[in-house]
Amino acid sequence: MSEHYFSNNPQSKTSPRTWMYELRGRTFRFTSDIGVFSKNDIDFGSRLLIEQFQEPQINGDILDIGCGYGPIGLSLAAEFNEREVSMIDVNERAVELAKKNASANNVTNVTIQTSDLYSAIDDESRFAAVVTNPPIRAGKKVVHQIFEGAKELLLPNGELWVVIQKKQGAPSAKDKLDDLFGNVEIVKKDKGYFILKAQSV
Ligand SMILES: C[S@@+](CC[C@H](N)C(=O)[O-])C[C@H]1O[C@@H](n2cnc3c(N)ncnc32)[C@H](O)[C@@H]1O
């Protein structure tokens, strides 16, 4: 049976690959593997989101939902090291890799957990920013649940940052965010990828 990268517990054999990559002026060492999104290199969309992200104006923590092996959450945690960064993913192998990548890069201001949507996040937790390269292959319903849950978890004036390709539904994602938040900004378009930002009021 073919396996999707969002499987909860990928049983496929392992073939880890490690590479170095510069993000926001720091060099990271990342390991990814079979059964995890982007097993050979950093995804172009994730890189664009990392490069475009601006530090929130308000105090508070950051949440990376669908963290995979960790490039978004870990690179933001390394730069904004006075904030805590929560990183969650339904894929256990991805979560284990993200933990190893945190150690390999000496990033300690992170909490990395297995989580279906936001199930591992305390009801009382609130964030200054939620960032995501959402799991398009998991379906529109899951992507919309990620947007809806983010709105509930953001502090007033907190921001949801999303990267999504035009051909994978950026215009409809933009409409959904506008409906939910009453605002949405296209921060950047590059090679068919959109960086969208919506602010909680
Ligand atoms: C497009 S990938 C991005 C991965 C990583 N952030 C990156 O930049 O390489 C989306 C991620 O969402 C995760 N995912 C899928 N369904 C999920 C769910 N229900 N709850 C949490 N994460 C989920 C997948 O396992 C995958 O790692």
Short mmCIF file of C-alpha atoms and ligand atoms in Angstrom, two decimals, residues 5-7 37-38 43 46 64-72 88-91 94 115-117 133-136 138 142 146, ligand 1:
data_model
loop_
_atom_site.label_atom_id
_atom_site.label_comp_id
_atom_site.label_asym_id
_atom_site.label_seq_id
_atom_site.Cartn_x
_atom_site.Cartn_y
_atom_site.Cartn_z
CA TYR A 5 3.57 11.63 4.31
CA PHE A 6 0.89 12.39 6.87
CA SER A 7 0.57 8.78 8.07
CA PHE A 37 7.21 15.47 3.77
CA SER A 38 10.28 16.77 1.94
CA ASP A 43 10.58 22.62 0.46
CA SER A 46 8.62 26.41 3.55
CA ASP A 64 4.14 25.56 13.89
CA ILE A 65 1.35 23.14 12.94
CA GLY A 66 2.37 20.37 10.55
CA CYS A 67 6.00 20.92 11.54
CA GLY A 68 7.36 17.88 9.68
CA TYR A 69 11.09 17.41 10.37
CA GLY A 70 11.06 20.99 11.68
CA PRO A 71 12.53 23.60 9.33
CA ILE A 72 9.95 26.34 9.97
CA ILE A 88 3.19 19.68 16.30
CA ASP A 89 2.61 17.04 13.64
CA VAL A 90 0.43 13.96 13.31
CA ASN A 91 3.34 11.98 11.84
CA ALA A 94 8.39 13.59 11.58
CA SER A 115 -0.72 15.88 17.59
CA ASP A 116 -3.72 15.35 15.34
CA LEU A 117 -4.61 18.93 14.48
CA ASN A 133 2.83 24.86 5.40
CA PRO A 134 -0.46 22.96 5.49
CA PRO A 135 -0.97 19.33 4.42
CA ILE A 136 -2.75 19.83 1.11
CA ALA A 138 -4.72 15.54 3.70
CA VAL A 142 -8.12 19.31 7.34
CA ILE A 146 -6.07 24.08 10.73
C1 LIG B 1 3.34 20.27 3.69
S1 LIG B 1 3.92 19.36 5.05
C2 LIG B 1 4.99 20.55 5.84
C3 LIG B 1 6.04 19.91 6.71
C4 LIG B 1 7.09 20.85 7.30
N1 LIG B 1 6.46 21.98 7.98
C5 LIG B 1 8.04 21.37 6.23
O1 LIG B 1 8.09 22.58 6.04
O2 LIG B 1 8.77 20.56 5.64
C6 LIG B 1 2.50 19.27 6.10
C7 LIG B 1 2.64 18.50 7.40
O3 LIG B 1 1.36 18.43 8.04
C8 LIG B 1 1.28 17.20 8.73
N2 LIG B 1 -0.14 16.87 8.98
C9 LIG B 1 -1.02 16.24 8.16
N3 LIG B 1 -2.20 16.09 8.75
C10 LIG B 1 -2.07 16.61 10.00
C11 LIG B 1 -2.95 16.69 11.11
N4 LIG B 1 -4.20 16.23 11.06
N5 LIG B 1 -2.49 17.26 12.25
C12 LIG B 1 -1.21 17.72 12.33
N6 LIG B 1 -0.32 17.65 11.29
C13 LIG B 1 -0.75 17.10 10.15
C14 LIG B 1 2.00 16.22 7.82
O4 LIG B 1 2.44 15.09 8.54
C15 LIG B 1 3.15 17.09 7.28
O5 LIG B 1 4.31 16.93 8.05
#
